[in-house]
Coordinates of C-alpha atoms and ligand atoms in Angstrom, one line a residue:
M1 CA 67.9 130.3 108.8
A2 CA 65.0 128.7 110.4
Q3 CA 64.3 132.0 112.1
N4 CA 64.0 133.8 108.7
A5 CA 61.6 131.3 107.4
A6 CA 59.5 131.5 110.5
A7 CA 59.5 135.3 110.3
G8 CA 57.9 135.1 106.9
D9 CA 60.8 136.0 104.8
P10 CA 60.6 134.9 101.2
V11 CA 62.6 131.8 100.4
P12 CA 65.9 133.3 99.0
A13 CA 67.1 132.3 95.6
S14 CA 70.6 132.3 96.9
P15 CA 70.8 131.8 100.7
A16 CA 74.4 133.1 100.8
S17 CA 73.5 136.5 99.3
A18 CA 70.0 136.8 101.0
S19 CA 71.1 135.9 104.4
S20 CA 74.4 137.7 104.4
G21 CA 72.8 140.7 106.0
T22 CA 71.2 138.9 108.9
E23 CA 73.1 135.7 109.4
P24 CA 76.2 135.8 111.5
R25 CA 79.3 134.4 109.8
H26 CA 79.1 130.9 111.2
G27 CA 82.2 129.7 109.5
L28 CA 84.3 132.4 111.0
R29 CA 82.7 131.9 114.5
L30 CA 83.4 128.1 114.3
L31 CA 87.0 128.8 113.2
L32 CA 87.6 131.3 116.1
I33 CA 86.3 128.7 118.7
W34 CA 88.0 125.7 117.0
L35 CA 91.5 127.3 116.7
P36 CA 92.2 128.0 120.4
L37 CA 90.6 124.7 121.5
S38 CA 92.8 122.8 119.0
V39 CA 96.0 124.6 120.0
A40 CA 95.2 123.9 123.7
A41 CA 94.5 120.2 123.0
I42 CA 97.8 119.8 121.0
L43 CA 99.8 121.5 123.8
A44 CA 98.1 119.4 126.4
I45 CA 98.8 116.1 124.6
W46 CA 102.4 117.0 123.7
F47 CA 103.5 118.5 127.0
G48 CA 101.0 116.8 129.4
L49 CA 100.4 113.3 128.0
Y50 CA 103.4 112.5 125.9
P51 CA 105.9 112.4 128.7
H52 CA 103.8 109.7 130.4
M53 CA 102.7 107.9 127.3
P54 CA 102.9 104.1 127.5
P55 CA 104.9 102.0 127.0
G56 CA 107.5 104.5 128.2
R57 CA 111.1 105.0 126.9
M58 CA 113.0 101.8 128.1
S59 CA 114.0 100.9 124.6
D60 CA 114.1 102.4 121.0
A61 CA 111.0 100.5 120.2
A62 CA 109.1 101.6 123.3
A63 CA 110.0 105.3 122.8
G64 CA 109.1 105.0 119.0
Q65 CA 105.7 103.7 120.0
A66 CA 105.1 106.6 122.5
F67 CA 106.2 109.0 119.8
D68 CA 103.8 107.5 117.3
I69 CA 100.9 107.6 119.6
A70 CA 101.6 111.2 120.6
V71 CA 101.9 112.4 116.9
L72 CA 98.7 110.6 115.9
A73 CA 96.9 112.0 118.9
V74 CA 98.0 115.5 118.0
T75 CA 96.8 114.8 114.4
A76 CA 93.5 113.5 115.5
A77 CA 92.7 116.2 118.2
P78 CA 91.8 119.0 115.8
V79 CA 89.6 116.7 113.7
V80 CA 87.7 115.4 116.8
I81 CA 87.3 118.9 118.2
G82 CA 86.1 120.2 114.8
I83 CA 83.4 117.4 114.5
L84 CA 82.2 117.8 118.1
L85 CA 82.3 121.6 117.9
Y86 CA 80.2 121.6 114.8
M87 CA 77.7 119.2 116.3
V88 CA 77.3 121.3 119.5
Y89 CA 77.2 124.6 117.5
A90 CA 74.5 123.1 115.2
V91 CA 72.4 121.9 118.1
V92 CA 72.7 125.3 120.0
V93 CA 72.5 127.8 117.1
W94 CA 70.5 126.1 114.4
R95 CA 67.9 124.2 116.4
A96 CA 64.2 124.9 115.5
R97 CA 62.3 126.9 118.1
P98 CA 59.3 125.1 119.7
D99 CA 56.7 127.0 117.6
D100 CA 58.6 126.7 114.3
D101 CA 56.9 124.2 112.1
S102 CA 58.2 125.5 108.8
D103 CA 60.8 123.9 106.6
G104 CA 64.3 125.1 106.5
P105 CA 65.8 126.9 103.4
P106 CA 66.8 124.6 100.5
I107 CA 70.3 123.3 100.6
H108 CA 72.6 124.4 97.8
G109 CA 76.1 123.2 96.9
H110 CA 79.0 125.4 98.0
T111 CA 82.1 124.9 95.8
R112 CA 84.5 126.5 98.1
I113 CA 83.6 124.5 101.1
Q114 CA 83.5 121.3 99.1
A115 CA 87.0 122.0 97.7
W116 CA 88.3 122.8 101.1
W117 CA 86.8 119.6 102.6
I118 CA 88.4 117.4 99.9
I119 CA 91.8 119.1 100.3
V120 CA 91.9 119.0 104.1
T121 CA 90.7 115.4 104.4
S122 CA 93.1 114.3 101.7
L123 CA 96.0 116.0 103.4
V124 CA 95.2 114.4 106.8
V125 CA 94.9 110.9 105.2
L126 CA 98.1 111.4 103.2
W127 CA 100.0 112.6 106.3
A128 CA 98.9 109.5 108.2
F129 CA 99.9 107.3 105.4
A130 CA 103.3 108.8 105.0
F131 CA 104.1 109.1 108.7
G132 CA 102.9 105.5 109.3
T133 CA 104.9 104.0 106.5
Y134 CA 108.0 105.8 107.5
Q135 CA 107.6 104.7 111.1
L136 CA 107.1 101.1 110.1
V137 CA 110.3 101.0 107.9
Q138 CA 112.7 103.1 110.0
P139 CA 115.1 101.2 112.3
G140 CA 113.5 100.2 115.5
G141 CA 110.0 100.5 113.9
G142 CA 107.4 98.0 114.4
G143 CA 107.0 96.6 110.9
G144 CA 110.3 95.9 109.3
G145 CA 112.3 93.7 111.6
Q146 CA 109.8 91.3 112.8
G147 CA 108.5 88.0 111.7
P148 CA 110.0 84.7 110.7
S149 CA 112.2 86.4 108.0
P150 CA 112.8 90.1 109.0
I151 CA 113.2 92.5 106.1
W152 CA 115.1 95.2 108.0
P153 CA 117.2 93.6 110.7
L154 CA 118.6 95.6 113.6
R155 CA 122.2 96.5 113.1
G156 CA 124.5 94.2 115.2
T157 CA 127.2 91.7 114.7
L158 CA 126.2 88.0 115.1
T159 CA 128.9 86.2 116.9
A160 CA 129.3 82.8 118.5
A161 CA 130.8 84.3 121.6
W162 CA 129.0 87.5 122.8
T163 CA 131.2 90.3 124.3
P164 CA 129.9 93.2 126.4
G165 CA 130.5 96.7 125.2
S166 CA 130.8 95.7 121.6
N167 CA 128.0 95.8 118.9
D168 CA 127.5 92.1 119.3
M169 CA 123.9 91.0 118.9
L170 CA 122.6 89.0 121.8
Q171 CA 120.4 86.1 120.7
V172 CA 117.6 85.2 123.1
Q173 CA 115.2 82.4 122.3
V174 CA 111.9 82.8 124.0
I175 CA 110.1 79.4 124.5
A176 CA 106.5 79.7 125.4
Q177 CA 104.4 76.9 126.8
Q178 CA 101.3 76.5 128.9
W179 CA 101.8 78.5 131.1
Q180 CA 105.3 80.0 131.3
F181 CA 108.1 81.5 129.4
T182 CA 111.6 80.0 129.3
Y183 CA 114.6 81.9 127.8
R184 CA 117.5 80.0 126.1
F185 CA 120.7 81.8 125.3
P186 CA 122.6 80.0 122.4
Q187 CA 125.7 82.2 122.9
F188 CA 126.1 80.8 126.4
G189 CA 126.1 77.1 125.7
G190 CA 122.3 77.0 125.1
M191 CA 121.6 77.5 128.7
E192 CA 117.9 78.0 129.8
S193 CA 116.4 80.3 132.4
T194 CA 113.0 81.5 133.5
R195 CA 114.7 84.9 134.2
L196 CA 115.1 87.2 131.3
N197 CA 118.1 89.4 131.9
L198 CA 119.2 91.7 129.1
P199 CA 122.3 93.9 128.5
D200 CA 121.7 97.7 128.4
D201 CA 122.4 99.6 125.1
M202 CA 123.2 96.4 123.1
P203 CA 121.2 94.9 120.2
V204 CA 119.1 91.9 121.1
E205 CA 117.5 89.5 118.7
F206 CA 114.6 87.5 120.1
H207 CA 113.6 84.2 118.5
V208 CA 110.1 83.5 119.8
T209 CA 108.5 80.1 119.5
S210 CA 106.1 77.9 121.4
L211 CA 106.1 74.2 122.5
D212 CA 102.3 73.7 122.4
V213 CA 99.5 76.1 121.6
I214 CA 99.7 79.8 120.3
H215 CA 101.1 82.3 122.8
S216 CA 102.4 85.8 122.5
F217 CA 105.5 87.2 124.1
W218 CA 104.9 90.8 125.3
A219 CA 107.7 92.6 127.0
Y220 CA 105.6 95.6 127.9
Q221 CA 108.1 98.3 128.8
L222 CA 110.5 97.2 126.1
G223 CA 107.7 97.8 123.5
V224 CA 108.2 94.2 122.2
K225 CA 105.3 92.0 121.2
A226 CA 105.7 88.9 119.1
D227 CA 103.5 85.9 118.4
A228 CA 104.8 82.6 119.9
N229 CA 103.6 79.9 117.6
P230 CA 104.6 76.2 117.6
K231 CA 106.9 75.3 114.8
V232 CA 107.6 78.9 114.0
D233 CA 110.7 81.0 114.7
N234 CA 109.5 84.6 115.0
V235 CA 112.2 87.2 115.1
A236 CA 111.9 90.5 117.1
Y237 CA 114.5 93.1 117.9
V238 CA 115.1 95.5 120.8
K239 CA 117.8 97.7 122.1
A240 CA 117.2 98.8 125.7
H241 CA 118.3 102.2 126.9
H242 CA 117.6 102.2 130.6
L243 CA 118.5 99.8 133.4
G244 CA 115.5 98.4 135.4
G245 CA 112.8 95.9 135.5
F246 CA 110.2 95.1 132.9
T247 CA 107.2 92.8 132.7
V248 CA 106.7 89.9 130.3
R249 CA 103.1 88.8 129.7
C250 CA 101.5 86.3 127.5
S251 CA 99.3 88.3 125.1
E252 CA 97.3 85.5 123.4
L253 CA 94.6 83.5 125.2
C254 CA 96.3 80.2 125.6
G255 CA 94.3 78.2 128.1
I256 CA 93.0 78.3 131.6
W257 CA 96.1 79.7 133.3
H258 CA 96.7 82.3 130.5
G259 CA 96.2 85.1 133.0
A260 CA 99.0 83.7 135.2
M261 CA 101.5 83.5 132.4
Y262 CA 103.9 86.3 133.2
N263 CA 107.2 86.9 134.6
Y264 CA 109.7 89.7 135.0
G265 CA 112.9 90.7 133.2
Q266 CA 115.7 93.0 134.1
V267 CA 117.9 95.3 132.0
V268 CA 121.4 95.2 133.6
T269 CA 124.8 96.5 132.5
P270 CA 126.5 94.4 129.7
A271 CA 129.2 93.2 132.2
A272 CA 126.6 92.2 134.8
F273 CA 124.7 90.4 132.1
Q274 CA 127.8 88.4 131.0
T275 CA 128.6 87.5 134.6
W276 CA 125.0 86.2 135.2
A277 CA 124.8 84.3 131.9
R278 CA 128.2 82.5 132.5
S279 CA 127.2 81.6 136.0
V280 CA 123.9 80.1 135.0
E281 CA 125.8 78.3 132.1
S282 CA 128.4 76.8 134.4
Q283 CA 125.7 75.9 137.0
E284 CA 123.7 74.1 134.4
H285 CA 126.9 72.5 133.0
R286 CA 127.8 71.1 136.4
A287 CA 124.3 69.8 137.0
R288 CA 124.4 68.1 133.6
V289 CA 121.4 70.0 132.5
L290 CA 123.1 71.4 129.5
S291 CA 124.1 68.0 128.1
A292 CA 120.6 66.6 128.8
L293 CA 118.8 69.5 126.9
P294 CA 118.1 69.0 123.3
P295 CA 120.5 70.8 120.9
F296 CA 119.6 74.5 120.3
A297 CA 117.2 74.7 117.4
L298 CA 114.8 77.4 116.1
T299 CA 111.8 75.3 116.9
Y300 CA 111.3 72.2 119.1
D301 CA 109.2 69.1 119.1
P302 CA 107.6 69.0 122.5
T303 CA 108.3 65.4 123.1
V304 CA 108.0 64.4 126.7
I305 CA 111.3 63.2 128.2
P306 CA 110.3 62.2 131.7
Q307 CA 113.9 61.5 132.9
L308 CA 115.1 64.9 131.6
G309 CA 112.3 66.6 133.6
K310 CA 113.4 64.9 136.8
D311 CA 117.0 65.9 136.4
I312 CA 116.1 69.6 135.7
V313 CA 113.7 70.1 138.5
K314 CA 116.4 69.0 140.9
V315 CA 118.3 72.2 140.1
A316 CA 116.7 74.9 142.2
G317 CA 115.9 78.0 140.4
I318 CA 116.6 76.6 136.9
T319 CA 113.9 75.2 134.8
G320 CA 114.0 73.9 131.3
A321 CA 111.1 74.3 128.9
N322 CA 112.3 71.4 126.9
G323 CA 112.7 69.2 130.0
Y324 CA 109.4 69.4 131.7
Y325 CA 106.9 70.0 129.1
Y326 CA 104.7 67.7 131.2
P327 CA 105.6 67.3 134.8
G328 CA 105.1 63.6 135.1
P329 CA 106.2 62.2 138.3
Q330 CA 107.5 65.6 139.5
A331 CA 103.9 67.1 139.7
G332 CA 103.4 69.1 142.8
T333 CA 107.0 70.2 143.2
P334 CA 107.5 74.0 142.9
H335 CA 109.3 73.8 139.6
G336 CA 107.6 70.8 138.1
D337 CA 103.9 71.5 138.3
P338 CA 102.9 74.0 135.5
V339 CA 99.2 74.0 136.5
S340 CA 100.2 75.8 139.8
P341 CA 102.2 78.7 138.5
Ligands
CU1 CU1 100.3 81.9 126.7

């Protein structure tokens, strides 16, 4: 268009009709470049990236997150390619030549392009809205079954005695404190452990709370992240589908050792889980840890109980969040000094 003006053409009354003879069909050109690029990007995302998309496929929740990211990336790729392509095309094809000081032709409205613009952008937004809403609500999604009073709980039977191989819901209380996580299992006598073992293929209900400041429980490969706030019982669900290890990190800046606030968990077979949980329970029962711990509750008052702390740190490998909130006289021992994690 700038070339026409520079060549001395009269300013056309209607650019579309006047330039149709000389101007190439830019819209068609753009479409023919955009289409194969978009198809290639979609195929690369779906078959190249999606199989490796974090956080993996260890649980329903994790697989759902990987799927959501892949679908939204596939939705976004043609849009991003369209914008970048148009910018590059405009810079290359429509730039003014060095000796061209003339004005460009006047800009007119184009009803068909405007209508298409409104239709296409509306469809993209409506699709993102519908997909996002469905994924939040459907079982295992990120939005429904989380928070202090979940709206859509994960299906499972709540029983006092948990049995492997059934549809029993395993309850795990996650107790965060500066700077470690402790896990308490109410269906196993309220025993506590710094190890998070979980049964494969069975529903798990986390109750996440904190003894001191705000933390966040993030079991990365399981796709679970829940705020750990003092005086709050925050519920999150997961159903693991693969045996193996996962990482738990604190995901909320919670003090000087926040970066060291992590540990590891393991998804094991339901039978192996039961054996482990029972053995820890009986070990803590023999060591009189269970009777010394406060009764299981949804939240705890972080009262310092120095004597309890002493008793608990005597049991190697077993720690109690409620027992040694502050290490007191046990400072410096491997299990009693939280400032040296
Ligand atoms: Cu923390």
